[in-house]
Coordinates of N, CA and C in Angstrom, one line a residue:
X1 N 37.1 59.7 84.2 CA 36.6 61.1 84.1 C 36.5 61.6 85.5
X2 N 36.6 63.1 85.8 CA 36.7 63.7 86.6 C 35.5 65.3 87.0
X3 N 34.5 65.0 87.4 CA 34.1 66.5 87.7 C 34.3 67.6 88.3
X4 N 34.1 68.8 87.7 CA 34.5 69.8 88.4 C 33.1 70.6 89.0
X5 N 33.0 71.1 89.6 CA 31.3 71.5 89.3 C 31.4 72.7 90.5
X6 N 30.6 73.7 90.2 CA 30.5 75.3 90.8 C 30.3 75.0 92.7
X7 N 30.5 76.3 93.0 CA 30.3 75.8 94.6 C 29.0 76.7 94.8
X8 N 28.0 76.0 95.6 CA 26.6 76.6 95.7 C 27.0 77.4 97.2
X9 N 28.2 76.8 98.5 CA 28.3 76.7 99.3 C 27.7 76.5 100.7
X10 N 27.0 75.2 100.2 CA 26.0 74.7 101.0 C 26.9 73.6 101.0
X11 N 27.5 73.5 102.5 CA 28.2 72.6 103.1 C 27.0 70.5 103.1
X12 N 25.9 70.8 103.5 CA 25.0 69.7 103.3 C 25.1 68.8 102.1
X13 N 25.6 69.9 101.1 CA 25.5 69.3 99.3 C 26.8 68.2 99.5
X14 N 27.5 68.8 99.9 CA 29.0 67.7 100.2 C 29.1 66.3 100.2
X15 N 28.2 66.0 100.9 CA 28.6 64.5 101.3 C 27.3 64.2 99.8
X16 N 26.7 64.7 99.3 CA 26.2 64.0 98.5 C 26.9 64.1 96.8
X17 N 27.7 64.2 97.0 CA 28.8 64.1 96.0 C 29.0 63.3 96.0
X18 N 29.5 62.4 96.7 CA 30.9 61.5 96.8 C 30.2 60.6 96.5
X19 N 29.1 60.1 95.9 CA 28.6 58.8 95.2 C 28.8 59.6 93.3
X20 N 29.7 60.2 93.1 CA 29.9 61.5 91.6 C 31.4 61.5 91.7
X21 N 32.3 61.3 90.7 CA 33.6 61.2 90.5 C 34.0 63.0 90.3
X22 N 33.6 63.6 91.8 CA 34.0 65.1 91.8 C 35.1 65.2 92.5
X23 N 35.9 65.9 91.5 CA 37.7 65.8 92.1 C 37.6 67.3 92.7
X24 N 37.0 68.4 92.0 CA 37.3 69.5 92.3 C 36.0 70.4 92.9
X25 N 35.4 71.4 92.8 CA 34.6 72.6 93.3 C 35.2 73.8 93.0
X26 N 34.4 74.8 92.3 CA 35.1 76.1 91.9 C 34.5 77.3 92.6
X27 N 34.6 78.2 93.2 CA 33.7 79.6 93.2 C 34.7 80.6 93.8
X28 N 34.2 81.4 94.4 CA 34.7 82.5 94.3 C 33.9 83.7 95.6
X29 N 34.5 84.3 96.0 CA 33.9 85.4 96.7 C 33.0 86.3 95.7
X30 N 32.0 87.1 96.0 CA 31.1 87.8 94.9 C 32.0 89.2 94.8
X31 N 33.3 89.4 95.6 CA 33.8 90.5 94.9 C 34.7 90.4 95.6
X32 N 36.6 90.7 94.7 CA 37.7 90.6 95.6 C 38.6 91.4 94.1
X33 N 39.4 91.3 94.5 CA 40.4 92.1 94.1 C 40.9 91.8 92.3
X34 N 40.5 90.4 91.7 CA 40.5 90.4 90.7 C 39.4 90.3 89.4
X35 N 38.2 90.0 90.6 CA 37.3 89.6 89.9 C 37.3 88.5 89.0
X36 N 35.9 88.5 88.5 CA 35.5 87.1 87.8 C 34.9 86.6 86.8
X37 N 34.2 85.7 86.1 CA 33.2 86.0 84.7 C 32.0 85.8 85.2
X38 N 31.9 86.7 86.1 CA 30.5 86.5 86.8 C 30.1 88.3 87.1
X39 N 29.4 88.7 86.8 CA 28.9 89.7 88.2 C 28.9 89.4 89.7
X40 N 29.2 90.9 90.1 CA 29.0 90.7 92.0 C 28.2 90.1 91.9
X41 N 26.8 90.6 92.2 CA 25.5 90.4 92.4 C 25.2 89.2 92.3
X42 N 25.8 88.2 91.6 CA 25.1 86.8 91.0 C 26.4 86.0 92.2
X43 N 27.2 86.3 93.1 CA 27.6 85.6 93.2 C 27.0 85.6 94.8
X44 N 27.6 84.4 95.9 CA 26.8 84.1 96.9 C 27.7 84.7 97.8
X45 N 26.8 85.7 98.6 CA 27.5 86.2 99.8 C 28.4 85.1 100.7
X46 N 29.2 85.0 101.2 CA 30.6 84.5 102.4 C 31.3 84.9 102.6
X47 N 31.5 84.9 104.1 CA 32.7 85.3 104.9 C 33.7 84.7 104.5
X48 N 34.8 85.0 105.0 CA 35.8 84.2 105.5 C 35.8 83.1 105.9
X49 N 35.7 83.3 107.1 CA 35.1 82.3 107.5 C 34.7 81.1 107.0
X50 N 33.1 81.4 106.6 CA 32.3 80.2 106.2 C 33.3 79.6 104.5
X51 N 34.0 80.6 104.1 CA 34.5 79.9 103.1 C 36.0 78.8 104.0
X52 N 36.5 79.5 104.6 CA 37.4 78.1 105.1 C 36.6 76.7 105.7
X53 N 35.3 77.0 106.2 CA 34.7 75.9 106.9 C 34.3 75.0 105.7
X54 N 33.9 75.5 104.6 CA 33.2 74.8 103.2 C 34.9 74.2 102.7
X55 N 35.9 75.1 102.7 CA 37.2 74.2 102.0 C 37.5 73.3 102.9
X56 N 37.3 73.6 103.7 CA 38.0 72.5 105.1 C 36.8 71.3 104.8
X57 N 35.6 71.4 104.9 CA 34.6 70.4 104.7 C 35.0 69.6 103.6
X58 N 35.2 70.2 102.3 CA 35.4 69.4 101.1 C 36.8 68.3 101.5
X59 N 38.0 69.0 101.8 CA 39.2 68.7 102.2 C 38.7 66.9 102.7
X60 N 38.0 67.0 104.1 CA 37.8 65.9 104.5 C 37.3 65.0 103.4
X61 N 36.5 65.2 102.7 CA 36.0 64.5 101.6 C 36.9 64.3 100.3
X62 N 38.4 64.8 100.8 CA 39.3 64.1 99.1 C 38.8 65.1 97.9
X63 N 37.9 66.3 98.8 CA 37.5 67.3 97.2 C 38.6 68.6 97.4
X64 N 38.8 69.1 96.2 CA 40.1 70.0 96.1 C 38.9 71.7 96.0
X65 N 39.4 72.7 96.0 CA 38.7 74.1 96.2 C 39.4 75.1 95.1
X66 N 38.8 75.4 94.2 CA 39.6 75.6 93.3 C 39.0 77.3 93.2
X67 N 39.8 78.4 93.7 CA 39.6 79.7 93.7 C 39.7 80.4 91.9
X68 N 38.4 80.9 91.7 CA 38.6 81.9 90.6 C 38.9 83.2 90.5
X69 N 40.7 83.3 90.0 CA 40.6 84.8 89.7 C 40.6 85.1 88.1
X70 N 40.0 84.6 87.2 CA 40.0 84.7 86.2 C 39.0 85.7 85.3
X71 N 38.9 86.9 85.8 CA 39.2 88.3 85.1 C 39.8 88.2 83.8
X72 N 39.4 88.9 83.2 CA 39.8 88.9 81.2 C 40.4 90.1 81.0
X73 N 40.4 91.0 82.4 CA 41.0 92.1 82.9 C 40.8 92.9 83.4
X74 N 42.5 93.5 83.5 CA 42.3 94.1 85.3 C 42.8 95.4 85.6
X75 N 42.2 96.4 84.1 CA 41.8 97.3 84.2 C 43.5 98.5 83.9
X76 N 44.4 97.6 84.0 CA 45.5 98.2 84.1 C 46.4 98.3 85.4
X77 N 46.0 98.1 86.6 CA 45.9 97.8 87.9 C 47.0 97.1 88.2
X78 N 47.3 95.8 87.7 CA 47.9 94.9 87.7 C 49.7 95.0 87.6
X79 N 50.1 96.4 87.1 CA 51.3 97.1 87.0 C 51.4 97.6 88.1
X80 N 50.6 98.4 88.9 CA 51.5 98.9 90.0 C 51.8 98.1 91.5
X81 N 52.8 98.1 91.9 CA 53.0 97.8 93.2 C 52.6 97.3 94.1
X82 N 51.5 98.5 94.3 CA 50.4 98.5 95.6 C 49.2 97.4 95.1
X83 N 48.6 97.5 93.9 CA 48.0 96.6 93.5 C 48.9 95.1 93.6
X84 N 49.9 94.5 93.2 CA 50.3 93.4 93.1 C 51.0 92.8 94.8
X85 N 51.0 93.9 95.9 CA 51.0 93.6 97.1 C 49.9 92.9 98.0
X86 N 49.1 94.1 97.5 CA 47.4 93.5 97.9 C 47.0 92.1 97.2
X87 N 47.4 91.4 96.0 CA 47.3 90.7 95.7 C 47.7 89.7 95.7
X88 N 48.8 89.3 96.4 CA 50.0 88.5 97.2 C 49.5 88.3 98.8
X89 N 48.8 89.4 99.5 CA 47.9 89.2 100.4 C 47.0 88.3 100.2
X90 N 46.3 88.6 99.5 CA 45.2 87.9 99.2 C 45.8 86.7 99.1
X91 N 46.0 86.7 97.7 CA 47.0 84.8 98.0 C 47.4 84.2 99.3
X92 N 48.0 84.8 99.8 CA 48.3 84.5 101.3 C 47.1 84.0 102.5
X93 N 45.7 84.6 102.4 CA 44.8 84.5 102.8 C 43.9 83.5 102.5
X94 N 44.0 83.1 101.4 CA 43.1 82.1 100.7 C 44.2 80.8 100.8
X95 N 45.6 80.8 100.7 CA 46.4 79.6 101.4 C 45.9 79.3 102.6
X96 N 46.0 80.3 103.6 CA 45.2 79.9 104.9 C 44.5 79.6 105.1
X97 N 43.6 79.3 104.1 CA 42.1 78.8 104.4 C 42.2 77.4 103.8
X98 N 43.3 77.1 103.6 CA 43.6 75.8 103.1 C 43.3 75.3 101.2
X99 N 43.1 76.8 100.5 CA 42.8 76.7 99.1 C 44.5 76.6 98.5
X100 N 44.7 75.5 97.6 CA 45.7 75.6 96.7 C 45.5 75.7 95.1
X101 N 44.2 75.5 95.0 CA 44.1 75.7 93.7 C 43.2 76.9 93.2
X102 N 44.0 77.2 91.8 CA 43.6 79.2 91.6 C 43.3 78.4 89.6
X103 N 42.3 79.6 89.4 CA 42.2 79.3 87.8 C 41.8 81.3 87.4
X104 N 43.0 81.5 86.8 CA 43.1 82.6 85.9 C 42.7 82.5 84.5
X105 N 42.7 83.7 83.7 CA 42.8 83.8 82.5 C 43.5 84.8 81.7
X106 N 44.4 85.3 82.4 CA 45.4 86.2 82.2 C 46.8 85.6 82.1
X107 N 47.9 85.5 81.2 CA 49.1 85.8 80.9 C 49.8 86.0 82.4
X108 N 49.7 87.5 82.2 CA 50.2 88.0 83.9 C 50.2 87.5 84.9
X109 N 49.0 86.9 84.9 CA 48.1 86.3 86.4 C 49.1 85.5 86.4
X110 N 49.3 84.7 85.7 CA 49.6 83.4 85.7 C 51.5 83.3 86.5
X111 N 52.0 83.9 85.3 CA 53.2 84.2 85.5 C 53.7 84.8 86.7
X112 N 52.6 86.0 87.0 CA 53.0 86.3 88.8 C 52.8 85.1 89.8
X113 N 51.8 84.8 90.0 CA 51.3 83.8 90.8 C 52.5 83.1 91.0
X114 N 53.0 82.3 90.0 CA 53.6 80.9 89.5 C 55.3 82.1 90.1
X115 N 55.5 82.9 89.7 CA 56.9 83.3 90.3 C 56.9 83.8 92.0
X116 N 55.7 84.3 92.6 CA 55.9 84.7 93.7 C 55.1 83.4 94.7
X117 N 54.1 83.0 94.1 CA 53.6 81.9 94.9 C 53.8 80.4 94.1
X118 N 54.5 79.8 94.2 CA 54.7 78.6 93.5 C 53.9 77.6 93.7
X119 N 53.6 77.4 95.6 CA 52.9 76.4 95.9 C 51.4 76.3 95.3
X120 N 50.9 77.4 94.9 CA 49.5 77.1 94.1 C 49.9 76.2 92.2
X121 N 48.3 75.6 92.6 CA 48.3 74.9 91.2 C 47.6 75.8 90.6
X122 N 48.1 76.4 89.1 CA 46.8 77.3 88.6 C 46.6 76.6 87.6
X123 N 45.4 76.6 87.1 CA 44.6 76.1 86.3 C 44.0 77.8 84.8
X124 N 44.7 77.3 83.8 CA 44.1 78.9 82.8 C 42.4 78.1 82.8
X125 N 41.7 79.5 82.7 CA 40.4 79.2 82.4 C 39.7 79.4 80.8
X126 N 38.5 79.3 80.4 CA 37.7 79.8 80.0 C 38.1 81.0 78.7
X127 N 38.1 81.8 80.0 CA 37.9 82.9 79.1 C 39.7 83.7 78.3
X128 N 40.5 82.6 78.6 CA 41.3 82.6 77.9 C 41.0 82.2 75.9
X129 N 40.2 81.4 76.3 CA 40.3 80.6 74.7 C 41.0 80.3 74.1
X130 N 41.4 78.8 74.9 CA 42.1 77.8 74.3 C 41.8 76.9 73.1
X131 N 42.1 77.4 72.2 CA 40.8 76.2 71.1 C 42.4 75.6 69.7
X132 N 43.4 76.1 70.1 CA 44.3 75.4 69.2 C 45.4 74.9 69.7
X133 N 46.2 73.8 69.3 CA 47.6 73.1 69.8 C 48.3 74.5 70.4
X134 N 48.7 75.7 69.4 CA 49.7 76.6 69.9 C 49.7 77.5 71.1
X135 N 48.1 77.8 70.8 CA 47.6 78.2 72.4 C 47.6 77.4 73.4
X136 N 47.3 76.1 73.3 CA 47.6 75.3 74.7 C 49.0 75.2 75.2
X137 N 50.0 75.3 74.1 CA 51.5 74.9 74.2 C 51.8 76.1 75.0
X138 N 51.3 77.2 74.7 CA 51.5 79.1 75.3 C 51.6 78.9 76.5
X139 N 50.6 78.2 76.9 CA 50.2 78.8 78.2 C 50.8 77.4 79.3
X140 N 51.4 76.4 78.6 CA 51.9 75.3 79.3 C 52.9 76.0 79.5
X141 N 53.7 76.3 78.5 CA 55.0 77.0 78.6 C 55.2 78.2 79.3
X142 N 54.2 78.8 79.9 CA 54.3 80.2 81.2 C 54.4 79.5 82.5
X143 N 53.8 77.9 82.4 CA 53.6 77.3 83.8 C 52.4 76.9 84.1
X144 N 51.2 76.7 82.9 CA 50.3 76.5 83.6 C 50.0 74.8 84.0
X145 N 49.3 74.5 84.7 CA 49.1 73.0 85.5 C 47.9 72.6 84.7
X146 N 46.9 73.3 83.9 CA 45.8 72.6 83.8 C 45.7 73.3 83.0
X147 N 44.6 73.3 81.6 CA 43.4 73.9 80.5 C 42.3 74.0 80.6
X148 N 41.6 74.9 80.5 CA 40.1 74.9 80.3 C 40.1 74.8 79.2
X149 N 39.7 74.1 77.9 CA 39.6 74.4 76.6 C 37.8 75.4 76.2
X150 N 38.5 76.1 75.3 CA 36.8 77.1 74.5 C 36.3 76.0 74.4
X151 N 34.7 76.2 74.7 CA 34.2 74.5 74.6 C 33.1 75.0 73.1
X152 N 32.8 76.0 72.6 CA 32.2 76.4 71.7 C 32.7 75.9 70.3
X153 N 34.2 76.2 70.0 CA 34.6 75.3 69.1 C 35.3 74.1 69.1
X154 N 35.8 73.6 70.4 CA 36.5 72.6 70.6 C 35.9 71.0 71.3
X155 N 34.9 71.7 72.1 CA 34.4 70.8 72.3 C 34.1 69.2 71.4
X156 N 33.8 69.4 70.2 CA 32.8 68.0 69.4 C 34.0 68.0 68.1
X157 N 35.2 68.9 68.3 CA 35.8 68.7 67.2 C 37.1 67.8 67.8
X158 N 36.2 66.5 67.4 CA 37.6 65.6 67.7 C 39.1 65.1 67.3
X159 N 39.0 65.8 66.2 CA 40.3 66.0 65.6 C 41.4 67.2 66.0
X160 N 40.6 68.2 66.6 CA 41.5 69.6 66.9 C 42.0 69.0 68.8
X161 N 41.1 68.0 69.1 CA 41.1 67.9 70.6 C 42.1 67.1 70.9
X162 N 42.2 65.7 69.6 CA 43.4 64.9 69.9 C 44.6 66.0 69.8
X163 N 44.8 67.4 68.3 CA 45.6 67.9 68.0 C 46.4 68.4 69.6
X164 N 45.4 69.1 70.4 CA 45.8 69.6 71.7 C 45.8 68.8 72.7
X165 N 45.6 67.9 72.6 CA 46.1 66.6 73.5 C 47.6 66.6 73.5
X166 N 48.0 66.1 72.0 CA 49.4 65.5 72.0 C 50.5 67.1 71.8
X167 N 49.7 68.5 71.9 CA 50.8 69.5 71.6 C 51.2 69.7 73.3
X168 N 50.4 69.2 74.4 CA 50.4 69.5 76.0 C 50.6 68.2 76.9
X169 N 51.4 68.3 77.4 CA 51.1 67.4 78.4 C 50.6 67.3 79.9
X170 N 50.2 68.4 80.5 CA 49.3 68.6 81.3 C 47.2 68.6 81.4
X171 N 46.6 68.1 82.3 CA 45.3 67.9 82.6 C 44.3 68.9 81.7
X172 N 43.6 68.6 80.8 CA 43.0 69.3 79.5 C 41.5 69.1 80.4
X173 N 40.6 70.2 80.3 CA 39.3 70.1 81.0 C 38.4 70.3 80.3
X174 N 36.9 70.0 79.6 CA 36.2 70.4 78.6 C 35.0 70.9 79.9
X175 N 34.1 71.5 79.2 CA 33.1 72.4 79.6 C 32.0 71.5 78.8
X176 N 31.0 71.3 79.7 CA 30.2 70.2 79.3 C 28.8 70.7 79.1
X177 N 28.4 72.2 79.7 CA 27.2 72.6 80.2 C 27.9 74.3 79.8
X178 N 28.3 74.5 78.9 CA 28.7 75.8 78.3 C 27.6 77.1 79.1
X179 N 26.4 76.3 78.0 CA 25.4 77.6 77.9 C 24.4 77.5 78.7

């Protein structure tokens, strides 16, 4: 088993991990271009900066930085040009900070990402709602690297979980702390 667990971005918390089978770290700037299943406001002010110093920190510790642009939508935005420029920036910017891993929940997301940036691992999230064999098979089949499965119905149903086990063969993630 493998943890994933939110980024507080308190670089001190780090080293007290690694006695915890934490492979990954997730968060996010509190406001960027695709947004998130969070509000601004709830999320923790960082620079630049201090976000490369926090991925770089983990990096040393064998932990991976897993960026959320997983928006449920993007308003319509996501068609034009100038929007999907700016957002290939951005990509570009968050490579430089040494992040390779992205977790969307968009179709689109996915499929741009995966055709213009390949070197990222994306991970679909959440608020996709993964909860059947055919939906998992969907989104393996666009390119995705990983699952978040809906943990509301899939979680304790151990029959639908083996079902989407053997319909995927990529890294399946359950949500352990939902609510």
């Amino acid at each position: 088993m493998q943890l994933t667990v939110p980024a507080n971005y308190d670089p001190e918390l780090i080293p007290e991990l690694e006695s915890y089978p934490v492979s990954e770290i997730y968060g996010k700037f509190p406001s960027d271009l695709v947004g998130g299943g969070r509000p601004s406001y709830m999320g923790t002010p960082l620079s630049r900066r201090e976000l490369r110093d926090y991925v770089s920190c983990m990096q040393d510790r064998g932990i991976t930085f897993n960026y959320l642009l997983n928006s449920s939508c993007l308003g319509n935005r996501e068609w034009t040009s100038g929007w999907q420029k700016k957002l290939m920036g951005f990509l570009d910017s968050l490579g430089d900070m040494g992040i390779r891993n992205l977790t969307v929940s968009t179709p689109y997301l996915l499929e741009l990402i995966k055709e213009r940036r390949p070197s990222f691992r994306v991970k679909v999230g959440i608020f996709a709602e993964i909860d059947t064999p055919s939906r998992a098979r969907f989104w393996q089949d666009l390119g995705a690297d990983a699952l978040t499965l809906e943990s509301l119905t899939v979680n304790r149903n151990f029959e639908r979980l083996r079902a989407i086990r053997r319909a995927v063969s990529i890294p399946l993630q359950l949500i352990a702390n939902h609510v």
